[in-house]
Amino acid sequence: MAAEALAAFWLLLMALAGSAPQTADPGQRAFQRCAACHSLGPDDVAMPAPHLTDVFGRRAGAVPGFAYSDAMRAAGRRGLIWDGPTLDRYLADPEAVVPGTAMPYQGGSAAERAALIDWLGRSTGPARNGM
């Protein structure tokens, strides 16, 4: 009986998920992959990656209290500043921009990255993304 109830529950969840409204903004859709680690609000401190509030114009490794990798802190000391073109390169290949980074994500098409960066600029503070 419990197995039948569990199966019915999963079927209901799958049906509800299929009927959930989809976001129309391609950048917001792209961010859904990022949201497992990054938040948009500075008060979300329990995330495994730093928040992205005011990311444009921010020095790499500069969110107070976040435990960055040695590689990201070193990149910040070398002067890496997040802007649209830098984020695009980083998202395409994090290791090429910050060797030794802990960021596991990479890839997505150029169009997906552009949409994500544009959406982040509109969603996280003043857009100084240069794209």
mmCIF file of C-alpha atoms in Angstrom:
data_model
loop_
_atom_site.group_PDB
_atom_site.id
_atom_site.type_symbol
_atom_site.label_atom_id
_atom_site.label_comp_id
_atom_site.label_asym_id
_atom_site.label_seq_id
_atom_site.Cartn_x
_atom_site.Cartn_y
_atom_site.Cartn_z
ATOM 1 C CA MET A 1 0.000 0.000 0.000
ATOM 2 C CA ALA A 2 2.804 2.427 0.879
ATOM 3 C CA ALA A 3 4.500 1.770 -2.475
ATOM 4 C CA GLU A 4 1.250 2.524 -4.320
ATOM 5 C CA ALA A 5 0.795 5.762 -2.385
ATOM 6 C CA LEU A 6 4.373 6.777 -3.119
ATOM 7 C CA ALA A 7 3.939 6.015 -6.824
ATOM 8 C CA ALA A 8 0.731 8.064 -6.923
ATOM 9 C CA PHE A 9 2.507 10.932 -5.159
ATOM 10 C CA TRP A 10 5.354 10.907 -7.722
ATOM 11 C CA LEU A 11 2.891 10.832 -10.609
ATOM 12 C CA LEU A 12 1.091 13.830 -9.116
ATOM 13 C CA LEU A 13 4.367 15.720 -8.694
ATOM 14 C CA MET A 14 5.393 14.983 -12.269
ATOM 15 C CA ALA A 15 2.020 16.152 -13.567
ATOM 16 C CA LEU A 16 2.234 19.357 -11.548
ATOM 17 C CA ALA A 17 5.797 19.987 -12.713
ATOM 18 C CA GLY A 18 4.725 19.594 -16.302
ATOM 19 C CA SER A 19 1.987 22.169 -15.846
ATOM 20 C CA ALA A 20 4.159 24.693 -14.012
ATOM 21 C CA PRO A 21 4.480 28.007 -15.845
ATOM 22 C CA GLN A 22 7.805 28.449 -17.613
ATOM 23 C CA THR A 23 9.705 31.684 -17.402
ATOM 24 C CA ALA A 24 9.820 33.601 -20.652
ATOM 25 C CA ASP A 25 13.196 35.236 -19.991
ATOM 26 C CA PRO A 26 16.016 33.093 -21.421
ATOM 27 C CA GLY A 27 18.531 34.605 -18.990
ATOM 28 C CA GLN A 28 16.387 33.699 -16.010
ATOM 29 C CA ARG A 29 15.999 30.177 -17.406
ATOM 30 C CA ALA A 30 19.787 29.961 -17.768
ATOM 31 C CA PHE A 31 20.216 31.126 -14.168
ATOM 32 C CA GLN A 32 18.234 28.142 -12.923
ATOM 33 C CA ARG A 33 21.413 26.056 -13.383
ATOM 34 C CA CYS A 34 23.359 28.613 -11.338
ATOM 35 C CA ALA A 35 20.779 28.816 -8.547
ATOM 36 C CA ALA A 36 21.917 25.527 -7.039
ATOM 37 C CA CYS A 37 25.047 27.354 -5.834
ATOM 38 C CA HIS A 38 24.521 31.122 -6.251
ATOM 39 C CA SER A 39 21.822 33.392 -4.861
ATOM 40 C CA LEU A 40 20.865 36.874 -5.959
ATOM 41 C CA GLY A 41 20.512 38.251 -2.435
ATOM 42 C CA PRO A 42 23.370 39.221 -0.135
ATOM 43 C CA ASP A 43 21.552 37.760 2.876
ATOM 44 C CA ASP A 44 21.665 34.207 1.483
ATOM 45 C CA VAL A 45 24.854 33.185 3.252
ATOM 46 C CA ALA A 46 24.325 29.411 3.339
ATOM 47 C CA MET A 47 24.908 28.908 -0.378
ATOM 48 C CA PRO A 48 27.981 27.005 -1.621
ATOM 49 C CA ALA A 49 28.969 29.922 -3.897
ATOM 50 C CA PRO A 50 28.930 33.694 -3.307
ATOM 51 C CA HIS A 51 25.849 35.800 -3.920
ATOM 52 C CA LEU A 52 25.707 37.713 -7.186
ATOM 53 C CA THR A 53 24.273 40.999 -5.925
ATOM 54 C CA ASP A 54 26.218 43.850 -7.553
ATOM 55 C CA VAL A 55 28.544 41.362 -9.251
ATOM 56 C CA PHE A 56 29.266 43.786 -12.123
ATOM 57 C CA GLY A 57 32.256 45.893 -11.188
ATOM 58 C CA ARG A 58 33.113 43.713 -8.184
ATOM 59 C CA ARG A 59 36.633 42.384 -7.709
ATOM 60 C CA ALA A 60 36.865 38.585 -7.829
ATOM 61 C CA GLY A 61 36.938 36.957 -4.403
ATOM 62 C CA ALA A 62 35.605 40.050 -2.656
ATOM 63 C CA VAL A 63 32.317 39.084 -0.955
ATOM 64 C CA PRO A 64 33.053 39.542 2.752
ATOM 65 C CA GLY A 65 32.854 36.342 4.764
ATOM 66 C CA PHE A 66 32.744 33.952 1.802
ATOM 67 C CA ALA A 67 35.376 31.182 1.827
ATOM 68 C CA TYR A 68 36.768 31.546 -1.692
ATOM 69 C CA SER A 69 39.271 29.151 -3.198
ATOM 70 C CA ASP A 70 42.902 30.241 -3.103
ATOM 71 C CA ALA A 71 42.722 30.598 -6.894
ATOM 72 C CA MET A 72 39.797 33.036 -6.789
ATOM 73 C CA ARG A 73 41.358 35.130 -4.021
ATOM 74 C CA ALA A 74 44.590 35.287 -6.040
ATOM 75 C CA ALA A 75 42.657 36.340 -9.168
ATOM 76 C CA GLY A 76 41.106 39.174 -7.189
ATOM 77 C CA ARG A 77 44.501 40.274 -5.895
ATOM 78 C CA ARG A 78 45.717 40.321 -9.503
ATOM 79 C CA GLY A 79 42.865 42.696 -10.333
ATOM 80 C CA LEU A 80 40.186 40.487 -11.905
ATOM 81 C CA ILE A 81 36.975 42.532 -12.006
ATOM 82 C CA TRP A 82 33.656 41.002 -13.068
ATOM 83 C CA ASP A 83 32.118 42.624 -16.135
ATOM 84 C CA GLY A 84 30.147 41.201 -19.052
ATOM 85 C CA PRO A 85 33.073 40.094 -21.230
ATOM 86 C CA THR A 86 34.952 38.613 -18.257
ATOM 87 C CA LEU A 87 31.877 36.730 -17.057
ATOM 88 C CA ASP A 88 31.349 35.428 -20.577
ATOM 89 C CA ARG A 89 34.905 34.073 -20.758
ATOM 90 C CA TYR A 90 34.639 32.655 -17.232
ATOM 91 C CA LEU A 91 31.323 30.920 -17.879
ATOM 92 C CA ALA A 92 32.637 29.469 -21.131
ATOM 93 C CA ASP A 93 35.755 28.048 -19.434
ATOM 94 C CA PRO A 94 36.283 28.870 -15.729
ATOM 95 C CA GLU A 95 39.714 27.185 -15.609
ATOM 96 C CA ALA A 96 41.026 29.355 -18.450
ATOM 97 C CA VAL A 97 40.156 32.565 -16.567
ATOM 98 C CA VAL A 98 40.912 31.417 -13.000
ATOM 99 C CA PRO A 99 43.159 28.335 -13.036
ATOM 100 C CA GLY A 100 42.348 26.219 -9.990
ATOM 101 C CA THR A 101 38.872 27.664 -9.491
ATOM 102 C CA ALA A 102 36.328 25.585 -7.593
ATOM 103 C CA MET A 103 33.537 26.507 -10.035
ATOM 104 C CA PRO A 104 32.260 23.293 -11.631
ATOM 105 C CA TYR A 105 30.073 24.883 -14.322
ATOM 106 C CA GLN A 106 31.258 25.606 -17.784
ATOM 107 C CA GLY A 107 29.767 25.890 -21.172
ATOM 108 C CA GLY A 108 26.473 26.833 -22.569
ATOM 109 C CA SER A 109 26.184 28.472 -25.927
ATOM 110 C CA ALA A 110 27.299 32.031 -26.530
ATOM 111 C CA ALA A 111 23.630 33.022 -26.796
ATOM 112 C CA GLU A 112 22.803 31.386 -23.445
ATOM 113 C CA ARG A 113 25.739 33.102 -21.760
ATOM 114 C CA ALA A 114 24.768 36.479 -23.254
ATOM 115 C CA ALA A 115 21.172 36.058 -22.058
ATOM 116 C CA LEU A 116 22.355 35.050 -18.580
ATOM 117 C CA ILE A 117 24.768 37.969 -18.301
ATOM 118 C CA ASP A 118 22.122 40.408 -19.520
ATOM 119 C CA TRP A 119 19.594 39.044 -17.026
ATOM 120 C CA LEU A 120 22.128 39.198 -14.181
ATOM 121 C CA GLY A 121 22.795 42.819 -15.073
ATOM 122 C CA ARG A 122 19.093 43.592 -14.830
ATOM 123 C CA SER A 123 18.568 41.493 -11.698
ATOM 124 C CA THR A 124 21.580 42.055 -9.472
ATOM 125 C CA GLY A 125 22.288 45.760 -9.486
ATOM 126 C CA PRO A 126 23.596 48.365 -11.865
ATOM 127 C CA ALA A 127 24.393 46.738 -15.193
ATOM 128 C CA ARG A 128 27.896 47.711 -16.147
ATOM 129 C CA ASN A 129 28.330 44.606 -18.205
ATOM 130 C CA GLY A 130 29.624 46.118 -21.428
ATOM 131 C CA MET A 131 27.566 43.779 -23.608
#
